[in-house]
mmCIF file of C-alpha atoms in Angstrom:
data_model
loop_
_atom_site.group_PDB
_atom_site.id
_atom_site.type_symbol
_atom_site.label_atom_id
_atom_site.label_comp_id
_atom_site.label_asym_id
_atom_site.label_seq_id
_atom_site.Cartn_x
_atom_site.Cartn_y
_atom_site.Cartn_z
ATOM 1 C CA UNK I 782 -0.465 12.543 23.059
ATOM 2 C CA UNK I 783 1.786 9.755 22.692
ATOM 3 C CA UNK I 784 -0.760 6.855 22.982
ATOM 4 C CA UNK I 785 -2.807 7.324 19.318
ATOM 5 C CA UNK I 786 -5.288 4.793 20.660
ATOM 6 C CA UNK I 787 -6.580 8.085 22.538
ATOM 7 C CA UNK I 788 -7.837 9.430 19.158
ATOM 8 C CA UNK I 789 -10.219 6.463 18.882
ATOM 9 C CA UNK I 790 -12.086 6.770 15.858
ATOM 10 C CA UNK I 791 -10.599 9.083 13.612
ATOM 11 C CA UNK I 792 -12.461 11.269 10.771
ATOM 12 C CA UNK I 793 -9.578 12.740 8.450
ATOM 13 C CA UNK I 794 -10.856 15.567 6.064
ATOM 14 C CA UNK I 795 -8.787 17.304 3.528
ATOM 15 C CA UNK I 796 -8.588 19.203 0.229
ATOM 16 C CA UNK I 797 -6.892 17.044 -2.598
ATOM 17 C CA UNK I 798 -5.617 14.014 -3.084
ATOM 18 C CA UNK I 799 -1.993 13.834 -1.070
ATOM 19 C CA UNK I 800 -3.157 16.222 1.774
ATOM 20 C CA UNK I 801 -3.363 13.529 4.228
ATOM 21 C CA UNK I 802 -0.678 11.252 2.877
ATOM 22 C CA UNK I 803 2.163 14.377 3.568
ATOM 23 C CA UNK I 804 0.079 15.461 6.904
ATOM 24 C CA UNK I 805 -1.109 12.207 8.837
ATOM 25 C CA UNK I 806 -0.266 9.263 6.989
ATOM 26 C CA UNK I 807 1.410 8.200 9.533
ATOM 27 C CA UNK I 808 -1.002 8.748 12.268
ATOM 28 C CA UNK I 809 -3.698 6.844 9.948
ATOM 29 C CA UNK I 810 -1.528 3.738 9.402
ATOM 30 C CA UNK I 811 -0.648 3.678 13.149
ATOM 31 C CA UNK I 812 -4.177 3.577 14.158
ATOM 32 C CA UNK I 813 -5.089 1.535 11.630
ATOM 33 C CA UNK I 814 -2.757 -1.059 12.938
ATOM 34 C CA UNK I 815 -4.251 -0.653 16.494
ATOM 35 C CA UNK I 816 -7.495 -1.671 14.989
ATOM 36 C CA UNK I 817 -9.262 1.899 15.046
ATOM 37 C CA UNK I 818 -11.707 2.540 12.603
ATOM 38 C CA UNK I 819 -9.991 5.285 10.045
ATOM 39 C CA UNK I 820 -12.102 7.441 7.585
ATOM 40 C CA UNK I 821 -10.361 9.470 5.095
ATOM 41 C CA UNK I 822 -12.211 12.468 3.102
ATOM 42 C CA UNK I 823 -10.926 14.749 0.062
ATOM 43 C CA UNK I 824 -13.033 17.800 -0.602
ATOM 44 C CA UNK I 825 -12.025 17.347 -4.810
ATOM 45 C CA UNK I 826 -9.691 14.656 -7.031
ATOM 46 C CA UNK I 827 -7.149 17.432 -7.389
ATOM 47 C CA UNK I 828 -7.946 17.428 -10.914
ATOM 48 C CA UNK I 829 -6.233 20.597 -11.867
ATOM 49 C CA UNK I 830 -3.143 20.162 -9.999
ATOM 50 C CA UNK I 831 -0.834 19.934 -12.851
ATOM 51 C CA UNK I 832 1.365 22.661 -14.680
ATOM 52 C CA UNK I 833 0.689 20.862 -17.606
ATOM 53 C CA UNK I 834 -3.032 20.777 -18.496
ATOM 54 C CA UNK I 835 -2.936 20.026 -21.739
ATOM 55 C CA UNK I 836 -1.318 16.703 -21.357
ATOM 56 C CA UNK I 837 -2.764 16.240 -18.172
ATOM 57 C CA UNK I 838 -6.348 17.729 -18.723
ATOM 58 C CA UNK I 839 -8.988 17.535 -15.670
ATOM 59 C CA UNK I 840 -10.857 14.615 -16.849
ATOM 60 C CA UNK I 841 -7.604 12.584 -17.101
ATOM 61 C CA UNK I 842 -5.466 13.596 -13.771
ATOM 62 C CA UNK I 843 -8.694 13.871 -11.418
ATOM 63 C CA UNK I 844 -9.243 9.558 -12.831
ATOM 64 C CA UNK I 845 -5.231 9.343 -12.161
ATOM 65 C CA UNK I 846 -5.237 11.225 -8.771
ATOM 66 C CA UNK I 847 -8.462 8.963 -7.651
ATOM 67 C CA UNK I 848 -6.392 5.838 -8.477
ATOM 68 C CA UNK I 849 -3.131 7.198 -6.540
ATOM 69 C CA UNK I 850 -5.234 7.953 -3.452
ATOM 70 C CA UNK I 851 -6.762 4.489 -3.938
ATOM 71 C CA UNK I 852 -3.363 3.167 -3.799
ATOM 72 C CA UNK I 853 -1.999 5.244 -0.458
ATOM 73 C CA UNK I 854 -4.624 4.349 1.258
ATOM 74 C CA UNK I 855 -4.294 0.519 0.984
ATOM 75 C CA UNK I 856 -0.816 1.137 1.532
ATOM 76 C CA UNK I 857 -1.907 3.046 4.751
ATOM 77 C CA UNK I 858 -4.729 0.246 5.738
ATOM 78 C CA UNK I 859 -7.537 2.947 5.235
ATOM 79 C CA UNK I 860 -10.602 0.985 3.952
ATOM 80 C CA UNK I 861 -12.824 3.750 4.034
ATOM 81 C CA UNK I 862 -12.062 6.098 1.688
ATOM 82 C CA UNK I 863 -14.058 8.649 0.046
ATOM 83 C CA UNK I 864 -12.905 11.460 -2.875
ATOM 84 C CA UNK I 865 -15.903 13.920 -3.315
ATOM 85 C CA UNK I 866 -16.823 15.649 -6.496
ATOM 86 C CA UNK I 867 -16.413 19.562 -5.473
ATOM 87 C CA UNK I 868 -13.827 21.245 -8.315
ATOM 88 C CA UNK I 869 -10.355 21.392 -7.414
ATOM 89 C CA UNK I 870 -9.226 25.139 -7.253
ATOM 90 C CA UNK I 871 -12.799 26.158 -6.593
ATOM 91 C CA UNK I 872 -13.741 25.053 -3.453
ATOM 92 C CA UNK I 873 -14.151 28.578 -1.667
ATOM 93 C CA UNK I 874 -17.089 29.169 -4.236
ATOM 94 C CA UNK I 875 -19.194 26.061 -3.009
ATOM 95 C CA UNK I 876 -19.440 27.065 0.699
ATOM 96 C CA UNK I 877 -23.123 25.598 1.290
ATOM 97 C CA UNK I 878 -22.318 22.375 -0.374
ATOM 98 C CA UNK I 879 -18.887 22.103 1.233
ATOM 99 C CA UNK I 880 -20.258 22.514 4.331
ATOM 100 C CA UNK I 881 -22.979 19.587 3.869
ATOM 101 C CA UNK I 882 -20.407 17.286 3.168
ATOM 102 C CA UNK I 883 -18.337 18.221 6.217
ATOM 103 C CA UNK I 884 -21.747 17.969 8.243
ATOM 104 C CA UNK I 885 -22.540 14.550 6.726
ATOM 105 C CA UNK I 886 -19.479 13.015 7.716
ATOM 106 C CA UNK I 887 -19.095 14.098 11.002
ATOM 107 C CA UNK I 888 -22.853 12.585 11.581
ATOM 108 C CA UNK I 889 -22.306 9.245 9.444
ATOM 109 C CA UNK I 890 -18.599 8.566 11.050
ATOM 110 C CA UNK I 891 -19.512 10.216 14.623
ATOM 111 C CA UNK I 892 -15.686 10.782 15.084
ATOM 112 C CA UNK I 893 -13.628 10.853 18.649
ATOM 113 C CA UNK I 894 -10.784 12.460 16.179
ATOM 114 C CA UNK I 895 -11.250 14.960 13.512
ATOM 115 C CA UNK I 896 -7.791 15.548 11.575
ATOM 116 C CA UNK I 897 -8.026 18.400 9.225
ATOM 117 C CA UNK I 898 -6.307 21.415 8.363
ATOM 118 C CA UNK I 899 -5.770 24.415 10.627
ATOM 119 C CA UNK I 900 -6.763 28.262 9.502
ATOM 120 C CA UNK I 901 -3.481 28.878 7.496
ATOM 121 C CA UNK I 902 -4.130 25.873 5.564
ATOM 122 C CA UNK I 903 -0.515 24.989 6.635
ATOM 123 C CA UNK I 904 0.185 26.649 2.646
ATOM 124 C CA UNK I 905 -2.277 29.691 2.478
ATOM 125 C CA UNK I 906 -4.276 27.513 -0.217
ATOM 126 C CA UNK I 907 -7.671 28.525 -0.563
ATOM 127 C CA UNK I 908 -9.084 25.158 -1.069
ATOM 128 C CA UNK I 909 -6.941 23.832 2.310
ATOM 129 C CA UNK I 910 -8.706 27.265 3.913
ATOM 130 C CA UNK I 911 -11.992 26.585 3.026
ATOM 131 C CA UNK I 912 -11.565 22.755 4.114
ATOM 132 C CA UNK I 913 -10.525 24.275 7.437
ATOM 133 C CA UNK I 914 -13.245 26.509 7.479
ATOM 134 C CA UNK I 915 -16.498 24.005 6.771
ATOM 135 C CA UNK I 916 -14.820 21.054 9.307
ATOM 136 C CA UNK I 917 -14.571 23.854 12.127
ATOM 137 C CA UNK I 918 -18.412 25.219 11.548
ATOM 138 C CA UNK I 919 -19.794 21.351 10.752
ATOM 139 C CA UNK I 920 -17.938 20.550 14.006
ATOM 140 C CA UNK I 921 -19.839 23.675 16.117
ATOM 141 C CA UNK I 922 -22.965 23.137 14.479
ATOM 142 C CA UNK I 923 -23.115 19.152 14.846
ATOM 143 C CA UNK I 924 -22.488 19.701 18.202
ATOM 144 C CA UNK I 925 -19.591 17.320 17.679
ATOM 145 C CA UNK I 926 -18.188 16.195 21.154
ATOM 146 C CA UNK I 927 -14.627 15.095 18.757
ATOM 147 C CA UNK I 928 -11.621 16.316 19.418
ATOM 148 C CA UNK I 929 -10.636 18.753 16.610
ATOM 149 C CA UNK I 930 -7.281 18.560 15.548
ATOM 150 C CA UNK I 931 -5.548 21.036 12.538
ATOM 151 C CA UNK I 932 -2.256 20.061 11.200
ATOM 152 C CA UNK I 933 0.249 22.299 11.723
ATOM 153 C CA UNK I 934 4.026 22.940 11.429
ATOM 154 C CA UNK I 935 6.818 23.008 14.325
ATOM 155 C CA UNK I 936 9.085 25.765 14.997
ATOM 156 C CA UNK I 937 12.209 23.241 14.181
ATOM 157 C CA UNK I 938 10.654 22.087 11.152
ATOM 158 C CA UNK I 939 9.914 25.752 9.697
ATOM 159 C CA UNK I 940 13.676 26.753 10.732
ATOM 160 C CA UNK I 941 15.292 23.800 8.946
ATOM 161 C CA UNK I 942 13.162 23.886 5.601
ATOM 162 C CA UNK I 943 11.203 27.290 5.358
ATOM 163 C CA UNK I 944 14.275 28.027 2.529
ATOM 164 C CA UNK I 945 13.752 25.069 0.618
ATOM 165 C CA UNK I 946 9.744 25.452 0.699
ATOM 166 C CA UNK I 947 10.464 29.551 -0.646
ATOM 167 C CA UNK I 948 12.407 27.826 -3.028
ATOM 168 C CA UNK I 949 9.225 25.690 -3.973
ATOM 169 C CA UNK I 950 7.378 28.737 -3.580
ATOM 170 C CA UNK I 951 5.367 26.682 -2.125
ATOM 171 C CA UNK I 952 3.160 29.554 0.076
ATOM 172 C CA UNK I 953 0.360 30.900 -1.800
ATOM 173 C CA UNK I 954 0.138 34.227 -0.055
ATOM 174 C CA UNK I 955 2.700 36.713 1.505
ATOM 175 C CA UNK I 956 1.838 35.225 5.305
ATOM 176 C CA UNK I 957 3.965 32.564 6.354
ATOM 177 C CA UNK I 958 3.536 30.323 9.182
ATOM 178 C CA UNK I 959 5.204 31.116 12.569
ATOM 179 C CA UNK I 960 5.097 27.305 13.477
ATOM 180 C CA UNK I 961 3.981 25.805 16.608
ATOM 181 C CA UNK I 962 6.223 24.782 19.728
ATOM 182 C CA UNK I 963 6.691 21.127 20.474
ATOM 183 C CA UNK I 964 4.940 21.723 24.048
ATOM 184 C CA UNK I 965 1.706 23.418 22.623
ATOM 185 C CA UNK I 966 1.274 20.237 19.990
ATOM 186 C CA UNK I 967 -1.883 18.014 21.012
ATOM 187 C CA UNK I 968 -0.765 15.282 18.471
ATOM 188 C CA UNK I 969 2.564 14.649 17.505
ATOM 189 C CA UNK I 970 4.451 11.498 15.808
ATOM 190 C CA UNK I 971 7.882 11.167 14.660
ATOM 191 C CA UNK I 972 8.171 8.423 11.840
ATOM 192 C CA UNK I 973 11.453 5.714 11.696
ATOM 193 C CA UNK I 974 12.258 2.936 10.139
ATOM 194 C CA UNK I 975 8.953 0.998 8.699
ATOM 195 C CA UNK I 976 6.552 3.661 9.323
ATOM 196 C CA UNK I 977 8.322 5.921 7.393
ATOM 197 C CA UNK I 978 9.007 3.593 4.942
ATOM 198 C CA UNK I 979 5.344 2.918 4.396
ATOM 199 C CA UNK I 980 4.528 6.525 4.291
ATOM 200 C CA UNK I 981 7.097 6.749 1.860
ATOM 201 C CA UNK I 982 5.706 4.452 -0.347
ATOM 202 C CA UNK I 983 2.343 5.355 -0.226
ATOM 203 C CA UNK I 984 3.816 9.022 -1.287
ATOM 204 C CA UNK I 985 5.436 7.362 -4.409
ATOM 205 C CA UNK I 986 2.148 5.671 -5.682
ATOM 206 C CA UNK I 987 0.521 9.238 -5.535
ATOM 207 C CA UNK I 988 3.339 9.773 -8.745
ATOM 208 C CA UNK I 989 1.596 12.337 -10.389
ATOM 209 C CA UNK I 990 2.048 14.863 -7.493
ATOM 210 C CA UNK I 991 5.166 13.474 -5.641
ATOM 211 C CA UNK I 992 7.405 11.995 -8.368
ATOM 212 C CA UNK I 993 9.572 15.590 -9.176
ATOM 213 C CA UNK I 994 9.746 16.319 -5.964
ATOM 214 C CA UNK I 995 11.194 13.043 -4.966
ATOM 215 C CA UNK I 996 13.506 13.269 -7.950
ATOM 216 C CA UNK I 997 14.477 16.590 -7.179
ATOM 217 C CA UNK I 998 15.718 16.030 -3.544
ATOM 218 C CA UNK I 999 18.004 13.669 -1.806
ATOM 219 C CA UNK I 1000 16.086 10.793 -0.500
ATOM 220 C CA UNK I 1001 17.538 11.358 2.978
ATOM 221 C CA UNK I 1002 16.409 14.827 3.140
ATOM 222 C CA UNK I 1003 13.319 13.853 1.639
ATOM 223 C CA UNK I 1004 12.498 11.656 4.329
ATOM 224 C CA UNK I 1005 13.471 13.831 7.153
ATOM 225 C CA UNK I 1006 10.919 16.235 5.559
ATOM 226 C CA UNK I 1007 7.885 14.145 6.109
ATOM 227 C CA UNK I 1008 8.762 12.360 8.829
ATOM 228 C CA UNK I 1009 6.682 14.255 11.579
ATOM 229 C CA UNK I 1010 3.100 14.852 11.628
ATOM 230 C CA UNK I 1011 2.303 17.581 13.936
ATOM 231 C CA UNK I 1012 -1.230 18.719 15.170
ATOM 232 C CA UNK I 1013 -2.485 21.104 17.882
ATOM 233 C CA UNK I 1014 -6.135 21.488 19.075
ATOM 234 C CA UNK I 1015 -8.530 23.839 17.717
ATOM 235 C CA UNK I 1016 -9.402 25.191 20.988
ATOM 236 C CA UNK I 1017 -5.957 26.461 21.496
ATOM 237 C CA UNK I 1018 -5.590 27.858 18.067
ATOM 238 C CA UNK I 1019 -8.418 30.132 17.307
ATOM 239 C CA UNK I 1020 -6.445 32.575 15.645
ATOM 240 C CA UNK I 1021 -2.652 31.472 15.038
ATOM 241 C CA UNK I 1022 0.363 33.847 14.575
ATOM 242 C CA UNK I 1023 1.250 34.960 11.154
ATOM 243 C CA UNK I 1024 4.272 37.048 9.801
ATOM 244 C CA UNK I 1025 4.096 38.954 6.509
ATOM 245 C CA UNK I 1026 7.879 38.008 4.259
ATOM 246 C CA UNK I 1027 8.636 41.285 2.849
ATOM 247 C CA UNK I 1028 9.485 41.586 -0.581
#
């Protein structure tokens, strides 16, 4: 799809905090800009996504992470922004109420575009799984006429940075992704110049979760890493390759 004012209005659902800023900021600014109504959903406030919980208990990074995502968001131009209260790390235990949160936005938004993740949860996360799965049942059981879009990686992307994400260990599982080819994509955008520059910034407000990796990496590569947003349709990926890493 190359003209976003296709998606129309778009619904964006996601796990924590920073989800949708690495996966479809740009997409959300873009449309934003075109004047399409943009609603942006996380499931939790992330509020155990630190290493450190003793500095950073719950209480304290779930207030921080709901001011960052405050932040992106007006960066992005998304007005309508909500952070629910299911607990971060937990979400796969609260299947009835995640799924009547799912169901109530589809019905209050009434979506042409639903951006959300895809069965892998693009990490193997369990929260970003069981996002995926209450967005594709709400969707079915709405009768939801949207398109349904998960995010997804390419096969160039995964061959250029699948070292530096094992490095991260950023894959909470044994699967990893096979990645999708450019020609089966529904939705894809390539950022330059001031879009990425405003998805950049609207990473670096979200400090708490983005500031060592931005430290860590040349700025270049950095931006080459989060420059495309890739999605493919949910009706051509009901059950997408996986390959086991042996170890």
């Amino acid at each position: 799809m190359s003209d976003l004012t296709e998606l129309g209005t778009i619904l964006s659902i996601w796990a924590h905090p920073d989800d949708e800023t690495y996966l479809a900021a740009g997409i959300m600014a873009a449309a934003r800009d075109n004047g399409q109504r943009v609603v942006c959903a996380t499931a939790s406030a992330g509020e155990r996504g630190s290493s450190d919980p003793t500095t950073w208990t719950p209480t304290r990074l779930g207030r921080i992470r709901r001011w960052e995502a405050a932040a992106a968001m007006a960066v992005l131009g998304v007005h309508e922004h909500e952070v629910y209260s299911l607990p971060d790390g937990e979400l796969s235990s609260h299947e009835p109420a995640g799924r009547a949160w799912a169901g109530r936005l589809i019905e209050d938004v009434r979506p042409d575009t639903i951006l959300t993740f895809g069965p892998d949860g693009m990490t193997y996360h369990l929260d970003h799984i069981a996002v995926h799965r209450w967005v594709t049942r709400a969707w079915r059981e709405t009768g939801c006429r949207a398109r349904l879009l998960y995010a997804t990686p390419t096969v160039d992307k995964l061959a250029r940075f699948l070292p530096l994400y094992e490095e991260w260990n950023m894959y909470m599982s044994d699967e990893r992704p096979d990645g999708v080819a450019h020609e089966h994509l529904s939705l894809h955008l390539e950022l330059q110049a001031e879009r990425l520059d405003r998805k950049i910034t609207a990473l670096r407000v979200m400090a708490s979760q983005t500031a060592a990796v931005m430290d860590a990496v040349d700025d270049q590569l950095f931006r080459e890493m989060v420059a495309e947003e890739s999605f493919v349709a949910a009706e051509v990926s009901a059950a997408p390759p996986r390959r086991a890493v042996a170890g």
